[in-house]
Structures are given as C-alpha cells and as structure tokens.
Coordinates of C-alpha atoms in Angstrom, one line a residue:
X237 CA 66.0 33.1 -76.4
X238 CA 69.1 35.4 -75.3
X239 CA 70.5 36.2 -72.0
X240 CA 70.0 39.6 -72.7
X241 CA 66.1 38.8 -73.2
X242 CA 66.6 37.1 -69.7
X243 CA 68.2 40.0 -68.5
X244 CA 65.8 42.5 -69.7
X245 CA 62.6 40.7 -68.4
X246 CA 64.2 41.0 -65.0
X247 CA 64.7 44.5 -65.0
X248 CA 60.9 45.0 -66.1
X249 CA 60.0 42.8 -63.6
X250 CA 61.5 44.6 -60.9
X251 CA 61.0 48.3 -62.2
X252 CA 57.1 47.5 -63.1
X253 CA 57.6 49.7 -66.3
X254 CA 58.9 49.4 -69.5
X255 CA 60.1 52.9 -69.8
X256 CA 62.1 52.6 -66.5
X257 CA 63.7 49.3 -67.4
X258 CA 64.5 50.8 -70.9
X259 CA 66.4 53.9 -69.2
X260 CA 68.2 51.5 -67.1
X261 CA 69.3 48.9 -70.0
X262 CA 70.3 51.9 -72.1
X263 CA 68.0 51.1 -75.1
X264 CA 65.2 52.4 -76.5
X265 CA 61.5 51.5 -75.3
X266 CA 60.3 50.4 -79.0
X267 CA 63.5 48.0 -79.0
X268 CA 62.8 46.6 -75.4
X269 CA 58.9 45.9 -76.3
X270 CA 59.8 44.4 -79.7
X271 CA 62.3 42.1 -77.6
X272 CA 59.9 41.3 -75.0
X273 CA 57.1 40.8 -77.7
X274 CA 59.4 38.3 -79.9
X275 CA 60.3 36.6 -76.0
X276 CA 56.9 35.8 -75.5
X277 CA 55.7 34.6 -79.1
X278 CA 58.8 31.6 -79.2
X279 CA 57.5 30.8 -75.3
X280 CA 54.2 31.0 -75.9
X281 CA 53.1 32.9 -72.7
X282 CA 52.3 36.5 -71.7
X283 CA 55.0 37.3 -69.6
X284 CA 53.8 40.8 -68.6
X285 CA 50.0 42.4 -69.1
X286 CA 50.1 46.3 -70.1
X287 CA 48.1 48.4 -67.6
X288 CA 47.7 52.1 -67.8
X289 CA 50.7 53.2 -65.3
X290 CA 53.2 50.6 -66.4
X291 CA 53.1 46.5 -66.3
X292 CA 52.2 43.6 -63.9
X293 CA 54.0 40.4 -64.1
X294 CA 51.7 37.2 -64.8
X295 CA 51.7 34.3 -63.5
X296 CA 53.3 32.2 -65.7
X297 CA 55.9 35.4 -66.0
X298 CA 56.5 35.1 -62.3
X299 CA 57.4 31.2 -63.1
X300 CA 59.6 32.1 -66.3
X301 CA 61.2 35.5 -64.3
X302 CA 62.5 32.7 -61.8
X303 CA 64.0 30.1 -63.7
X304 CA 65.5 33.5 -66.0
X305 CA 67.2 35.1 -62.6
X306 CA 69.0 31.5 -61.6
X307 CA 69.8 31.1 -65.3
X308 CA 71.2 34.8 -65.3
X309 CA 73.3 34.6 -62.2
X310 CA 75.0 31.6 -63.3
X311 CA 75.6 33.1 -66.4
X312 CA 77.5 35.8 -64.3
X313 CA 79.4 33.7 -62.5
X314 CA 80.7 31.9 -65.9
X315 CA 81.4 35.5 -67.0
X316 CA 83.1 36.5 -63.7
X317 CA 85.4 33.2 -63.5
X318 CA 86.6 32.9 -67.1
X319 CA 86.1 35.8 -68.5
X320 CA 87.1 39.1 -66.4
X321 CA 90.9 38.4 -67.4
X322 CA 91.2 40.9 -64.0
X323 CA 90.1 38.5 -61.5
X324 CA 92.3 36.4 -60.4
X325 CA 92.2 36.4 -56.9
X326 CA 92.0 33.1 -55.1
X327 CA 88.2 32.7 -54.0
X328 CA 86.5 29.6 -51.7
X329 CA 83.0 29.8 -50.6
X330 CA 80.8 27.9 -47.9
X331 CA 77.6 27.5 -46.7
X332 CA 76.7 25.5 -43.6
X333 CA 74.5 24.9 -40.5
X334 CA 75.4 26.5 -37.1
X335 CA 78.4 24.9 -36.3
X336 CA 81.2 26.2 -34.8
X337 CA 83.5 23.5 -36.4
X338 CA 82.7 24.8 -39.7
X339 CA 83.7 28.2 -38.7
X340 CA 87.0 26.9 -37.0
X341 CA 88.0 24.9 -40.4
X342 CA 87.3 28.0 -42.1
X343 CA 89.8 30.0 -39.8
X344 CA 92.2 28.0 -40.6
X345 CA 91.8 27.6 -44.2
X346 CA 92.2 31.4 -44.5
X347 CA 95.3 31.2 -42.4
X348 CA 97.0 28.8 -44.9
X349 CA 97.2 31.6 -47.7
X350 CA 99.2 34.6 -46.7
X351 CA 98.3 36.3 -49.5
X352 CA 97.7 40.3 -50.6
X353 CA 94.4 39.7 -52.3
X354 CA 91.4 36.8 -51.9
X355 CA 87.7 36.2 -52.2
X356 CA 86.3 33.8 -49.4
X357 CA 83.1 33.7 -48.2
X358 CA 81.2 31.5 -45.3
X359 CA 77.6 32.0 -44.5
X360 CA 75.6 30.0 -41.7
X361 CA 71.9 29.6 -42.8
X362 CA 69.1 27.3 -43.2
X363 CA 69.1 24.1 -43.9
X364 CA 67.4 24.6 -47.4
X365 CA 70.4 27.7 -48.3
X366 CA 72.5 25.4 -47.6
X367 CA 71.8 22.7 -49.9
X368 CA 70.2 25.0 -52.9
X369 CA 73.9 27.2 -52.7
X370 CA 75.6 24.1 -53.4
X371 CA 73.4 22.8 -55.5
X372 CA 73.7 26.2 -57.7
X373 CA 77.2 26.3 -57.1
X374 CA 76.9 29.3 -55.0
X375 CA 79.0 27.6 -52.5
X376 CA 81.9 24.9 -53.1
X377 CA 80.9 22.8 -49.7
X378 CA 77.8 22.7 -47.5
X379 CA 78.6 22.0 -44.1
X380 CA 75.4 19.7 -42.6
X381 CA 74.4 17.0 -39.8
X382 CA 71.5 14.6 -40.4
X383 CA 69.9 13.2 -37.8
X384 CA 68.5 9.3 -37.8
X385 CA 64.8 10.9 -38.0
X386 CA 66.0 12.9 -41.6
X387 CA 68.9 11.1 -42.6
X388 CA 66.9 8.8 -45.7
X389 CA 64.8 11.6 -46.6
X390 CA 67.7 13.7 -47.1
X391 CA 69.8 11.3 -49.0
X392 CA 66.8 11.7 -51.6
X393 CA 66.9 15.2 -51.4
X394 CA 70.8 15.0 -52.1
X395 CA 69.9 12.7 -54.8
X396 CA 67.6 14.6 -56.6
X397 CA 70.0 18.0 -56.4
X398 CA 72.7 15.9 -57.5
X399 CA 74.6 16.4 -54.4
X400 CA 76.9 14.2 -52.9
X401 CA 77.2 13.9 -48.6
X402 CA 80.7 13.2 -46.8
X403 CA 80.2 12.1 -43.1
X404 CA 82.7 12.7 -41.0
X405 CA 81.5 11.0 -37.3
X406 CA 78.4 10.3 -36.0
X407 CA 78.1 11.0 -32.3
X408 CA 74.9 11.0 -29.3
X409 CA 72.7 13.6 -28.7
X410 CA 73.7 15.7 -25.5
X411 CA 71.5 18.7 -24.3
X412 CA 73.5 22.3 -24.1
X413 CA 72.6 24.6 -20.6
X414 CA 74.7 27.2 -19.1
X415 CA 77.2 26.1 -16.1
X416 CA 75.0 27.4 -13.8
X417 CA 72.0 25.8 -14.5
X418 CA 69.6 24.4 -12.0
X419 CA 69.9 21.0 -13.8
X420 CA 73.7 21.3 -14.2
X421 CA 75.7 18.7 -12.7
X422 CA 73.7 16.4 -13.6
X423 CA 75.1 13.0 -15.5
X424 CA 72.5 12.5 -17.6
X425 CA 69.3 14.4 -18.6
X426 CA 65.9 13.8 -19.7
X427 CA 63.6 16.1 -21.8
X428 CA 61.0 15.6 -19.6
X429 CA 63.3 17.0 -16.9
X430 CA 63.8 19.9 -19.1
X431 CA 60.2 20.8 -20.3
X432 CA 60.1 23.9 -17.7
X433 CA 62.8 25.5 -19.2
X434 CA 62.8 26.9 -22.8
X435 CA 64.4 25.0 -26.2
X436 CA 66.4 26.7 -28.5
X437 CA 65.9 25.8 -32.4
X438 CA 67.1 27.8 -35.4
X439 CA 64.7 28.9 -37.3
X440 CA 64.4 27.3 -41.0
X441 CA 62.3 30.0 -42.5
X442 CA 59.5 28.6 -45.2
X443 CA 60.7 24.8 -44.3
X444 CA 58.6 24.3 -41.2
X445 CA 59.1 20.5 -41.7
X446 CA 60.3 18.8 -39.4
X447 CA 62.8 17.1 -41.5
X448 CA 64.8 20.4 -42.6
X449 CA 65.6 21.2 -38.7
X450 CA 69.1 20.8 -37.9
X451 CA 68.5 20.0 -34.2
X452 CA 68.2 16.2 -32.9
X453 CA 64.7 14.8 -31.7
X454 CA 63.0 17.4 -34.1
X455 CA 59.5 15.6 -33.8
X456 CA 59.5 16.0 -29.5
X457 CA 56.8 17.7 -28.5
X458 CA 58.5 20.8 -26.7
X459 CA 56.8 22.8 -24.4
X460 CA 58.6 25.7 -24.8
X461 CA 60.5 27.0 -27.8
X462 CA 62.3 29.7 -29.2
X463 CA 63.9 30.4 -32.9
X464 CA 66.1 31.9 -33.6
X465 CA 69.0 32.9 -36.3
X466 CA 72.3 32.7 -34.9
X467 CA 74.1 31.2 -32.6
X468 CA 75.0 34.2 -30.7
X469 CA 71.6 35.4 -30.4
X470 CA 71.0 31.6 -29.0
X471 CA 73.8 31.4 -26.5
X472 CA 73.0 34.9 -24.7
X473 CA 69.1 33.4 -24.7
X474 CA 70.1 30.4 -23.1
X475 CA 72.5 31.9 -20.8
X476 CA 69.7 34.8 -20.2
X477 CA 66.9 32.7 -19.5
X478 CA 68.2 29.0 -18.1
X479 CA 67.2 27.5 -21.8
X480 CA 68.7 24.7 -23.6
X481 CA 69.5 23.4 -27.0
X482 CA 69.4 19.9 -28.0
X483 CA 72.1 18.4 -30.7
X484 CA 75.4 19.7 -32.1
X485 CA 75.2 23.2 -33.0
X486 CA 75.9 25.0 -29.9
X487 CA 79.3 24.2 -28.5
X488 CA 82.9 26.2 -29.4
X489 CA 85.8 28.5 -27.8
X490 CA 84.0 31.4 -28.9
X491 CA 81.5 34.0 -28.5
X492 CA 80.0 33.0 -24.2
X493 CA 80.0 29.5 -24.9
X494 CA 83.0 29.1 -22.1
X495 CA 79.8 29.2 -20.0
X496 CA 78.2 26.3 -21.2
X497 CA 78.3 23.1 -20.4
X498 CA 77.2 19.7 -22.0
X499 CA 75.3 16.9 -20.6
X500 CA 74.2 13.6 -22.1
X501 CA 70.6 13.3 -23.1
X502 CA 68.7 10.0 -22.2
X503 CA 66.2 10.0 -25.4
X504 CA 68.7 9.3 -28.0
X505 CA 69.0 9.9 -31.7
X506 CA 72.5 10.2 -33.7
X507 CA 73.6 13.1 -35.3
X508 CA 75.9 12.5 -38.6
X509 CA 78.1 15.5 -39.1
X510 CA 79.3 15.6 -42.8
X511 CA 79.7 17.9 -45.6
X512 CA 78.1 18.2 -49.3
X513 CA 79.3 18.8 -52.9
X514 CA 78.0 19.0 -56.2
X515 CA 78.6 15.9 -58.2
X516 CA 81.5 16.0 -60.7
X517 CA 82.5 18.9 -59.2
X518 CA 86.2 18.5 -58.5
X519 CA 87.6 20.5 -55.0
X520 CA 89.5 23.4 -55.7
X521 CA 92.3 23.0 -53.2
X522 CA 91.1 25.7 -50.9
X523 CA 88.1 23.2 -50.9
X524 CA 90.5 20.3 -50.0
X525 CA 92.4 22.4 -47.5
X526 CA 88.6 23.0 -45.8
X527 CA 88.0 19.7 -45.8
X528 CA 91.0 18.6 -44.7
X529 CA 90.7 20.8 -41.6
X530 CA 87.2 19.9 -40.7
X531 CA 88.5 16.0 -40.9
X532 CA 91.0 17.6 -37.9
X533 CA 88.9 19.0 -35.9
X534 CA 86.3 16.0 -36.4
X535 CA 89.1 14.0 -35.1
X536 CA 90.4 15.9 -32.3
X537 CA 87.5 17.1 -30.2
X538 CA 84.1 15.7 -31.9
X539 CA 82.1 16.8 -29.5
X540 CA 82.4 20.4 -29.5
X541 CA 80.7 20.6 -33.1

C-alpha cells in the first residue's frame, strides 16, 4: 500500500467516477483501475462497486477512505514541514473552547514576533475539534475547562488520545446576564431564579452528551435554551433577549461584553481551566510563549476567562 494508492481512492471517492479522478490525477484510467484493483486484492475488501454511470463507495470503502484521508493529510503536513525547503515561516496553531483568555494569550503571542512573514492559526470550536486537532497534530495546544461532572471521564478520553491536560486554576461557577438585567444586582443567584429567562450553551454538534459541553451544571434541567456557535452570536442574544450563560466562557474586554456583568451562582460545580498536548510532543517556543501568556492572564484576572 502507497500514499499515492491512498491518494487516488480519495479522489474517486469524491469524484464518483473513475474517468474523472483519472483526468484529475493526470494518469490514465487503465493505470488508475489496475492500482485500485491491486489496492483492494492486498486489503481484501471491495472498496468501490462499478455501476453503469461511474462508482459507489462501499461500506467497508467508506471505513478505509477515512482512515486513508487522516493518514494522507498527515502525510502532507510531514511533506509541508520538512520537505518544502521554501517554507520557513514561523507557524503556531490552536484550537480551543470559547474563551476569551485563549484569544488574549493568542494576541499577545503574535505580538512577541515582529516579523515580515508567519503562519498562526486559532480556531474556537467544539469540544470534540478540539481534542481530535491535537490529537492529530492539527493544533500544537487545545485550550479546555472541565467541569467536576466531566472531569474523570475526560481524563480517559485524554488518556486514550494520548493527550496530556495542564490546569491552570480552578474557580466557582458564576452566571453571566447583561448589566441591566432584571436580576442584576443581585449577590448571589439561583437557577431556579433564572428558569424564566433563556440559557445560553454552545452547541457541540454530533456530541449531544452531556459530558462534551463546555458549560458548568451541564446535566440541569433548563427550561429554556439556546445554541449557539460563537460567542458573539451569544452575547448579542443575551444582551437581546435578558438570557444568561452559566460557567467561564463568556466574560472579556471585547466584542459587547463591557455590558455584562457576573454574579455568583448558588448551585455549585468547579470549572478547571487548563490546556492540552500531544504526549512527547515537545512545545515549539511559540507554544511556550502561549502558554506562558495564558499562565498570566490565569494569574492576573481569573475570572474573566
């Protein structure tokens, strides 16, 4: 098995015919078949069925087709790295939850190289992105909070990816409202106090479980909910219609969050802010600059995370 068989089972895949994926590769249809024949005889499975306007995947194609596209990309990213004598700007990637620290330790990562050219790259997602980015080496650092509900299931899930977790603090859950709420003011809050007014949660895609949700007291029985993506597009909801959000991920000096306020929640449950690697992956020192700035801001105003 070759990366180029890899390769070209990919592009048949996602053309649905062999004559297209041939045209695309550059080679001839006889050679493509002949590869994808010889493919299939040392794996032992049909990995496409012939019909009369092209090919279907199978099943167990589907399966291979998936494990070939990860084992592809990283192949890429070997080739990209040490090989493309051309590329050598500086590059730093993270994936994280919806937290504005991460952001801010970004920020000031970037600032720390004044240079002409560089690569960086930070993407908030879901909670399962976030872990199967780092776990692929698609990022170099997760940024991720566990709550006291998730926390051991997680450290299996870490476990299992071969991912190490860094805390950084551990702090109480508060509820997020805007300034102006009818329950602002208020020194402490309950849920039940809040069940008129709708909670925000980002949305975690295919992982409806309530382990993978980044917000604290995942398994309350809320009356009212919303999901959403981003924390922009949660802020102007809570501002817009008196909602809420429940944990860490809502607080920072950007975007309309000047307008929010925190208040202490009376159900409890900690939230353990903290960050992930691959094991035996050694920090590049953009990594350790990031790092070393989150530990800062951890530090110096925990509980605007």
């Amino acid at each position: 098995m070759t990366i180029l068989q890899l390769k070209y089972v990919i592009a048949i895949d996602e053309e649905c015919s062999m004559r297209k994926a041939a045209d695309r590769l550059y080679v001839s249809q006889p050679g493509l078949s002949s590869a994808i024949r010889d493919l299939e005889k040392e794996l032992g499975i049909q990995i496409f069925e012939r019909v009369h306007n092209g090919v279907v995947t199978t099943s167990a194609g589907a399966s291979f087709i998936a494990y070939a596209r990860n084992a592809v990309e990283q192949f890429e990213k070997v080739e990209e790295k040490y090989l493309n004598t051309k590329n050598d700007k500086p590059t730093f990637s993270v994936s994280m939850q919806h937290y504005t620290i991460a952001v801010n330790a970004f920020i000031e990562t970037v600032k720390e190289y004044d240079l002409d050219e560089y690569q960086f790259s930070i993407k908030e997602t879901q909670t399962s992105e976030v872990i199967e980015d780092v776990k692929n080496l698609k990022s170099e650092i997760g940024v991720i909070a566990l709550s006291d509900f998730n926390k051991n299931t997680f450290k299996k899930i870490f476990a299992d990816a071969s991912l190490e977790f860094h805390e950084l603090f551990t702090r109480n859950t508060y509820v997020y409202l805007r300034k102006d709420h009818p329950l602002a003011g208020r020194d402490e809050l309950s849920l039940e106090e809040l069940q008129d007014y709708p909670c925000m949660v980002f949305d975690q895609g295919d992982n409806t479980s309530f382990y993978y949700r980044e917000e604290a007291l995942a398994t309350y029985d809320y009356k009212k909910i919303i999901s959403t993506n981003e924390r922009a597009t949660s802020i102007e909801l809570m501002l817009g219609l008196n909602g809420y959000a429940v944990g860490a991920a809502m607080l920072g000096d950007s975007l309309n969050s000047s307008d929010l306020t925190h208040i202490k929640l009376k159900e409890e449950e900690n939230l353990t802010f903290g960050y992930i690697l691959r094991k035996g992956v050694k920090l590049s020192e953009m990594g350790e600059k990031f790092v070393e700035k989150l530990e800062i801001f951890a530090q110096s105003n925990p509980q605007d995370a």
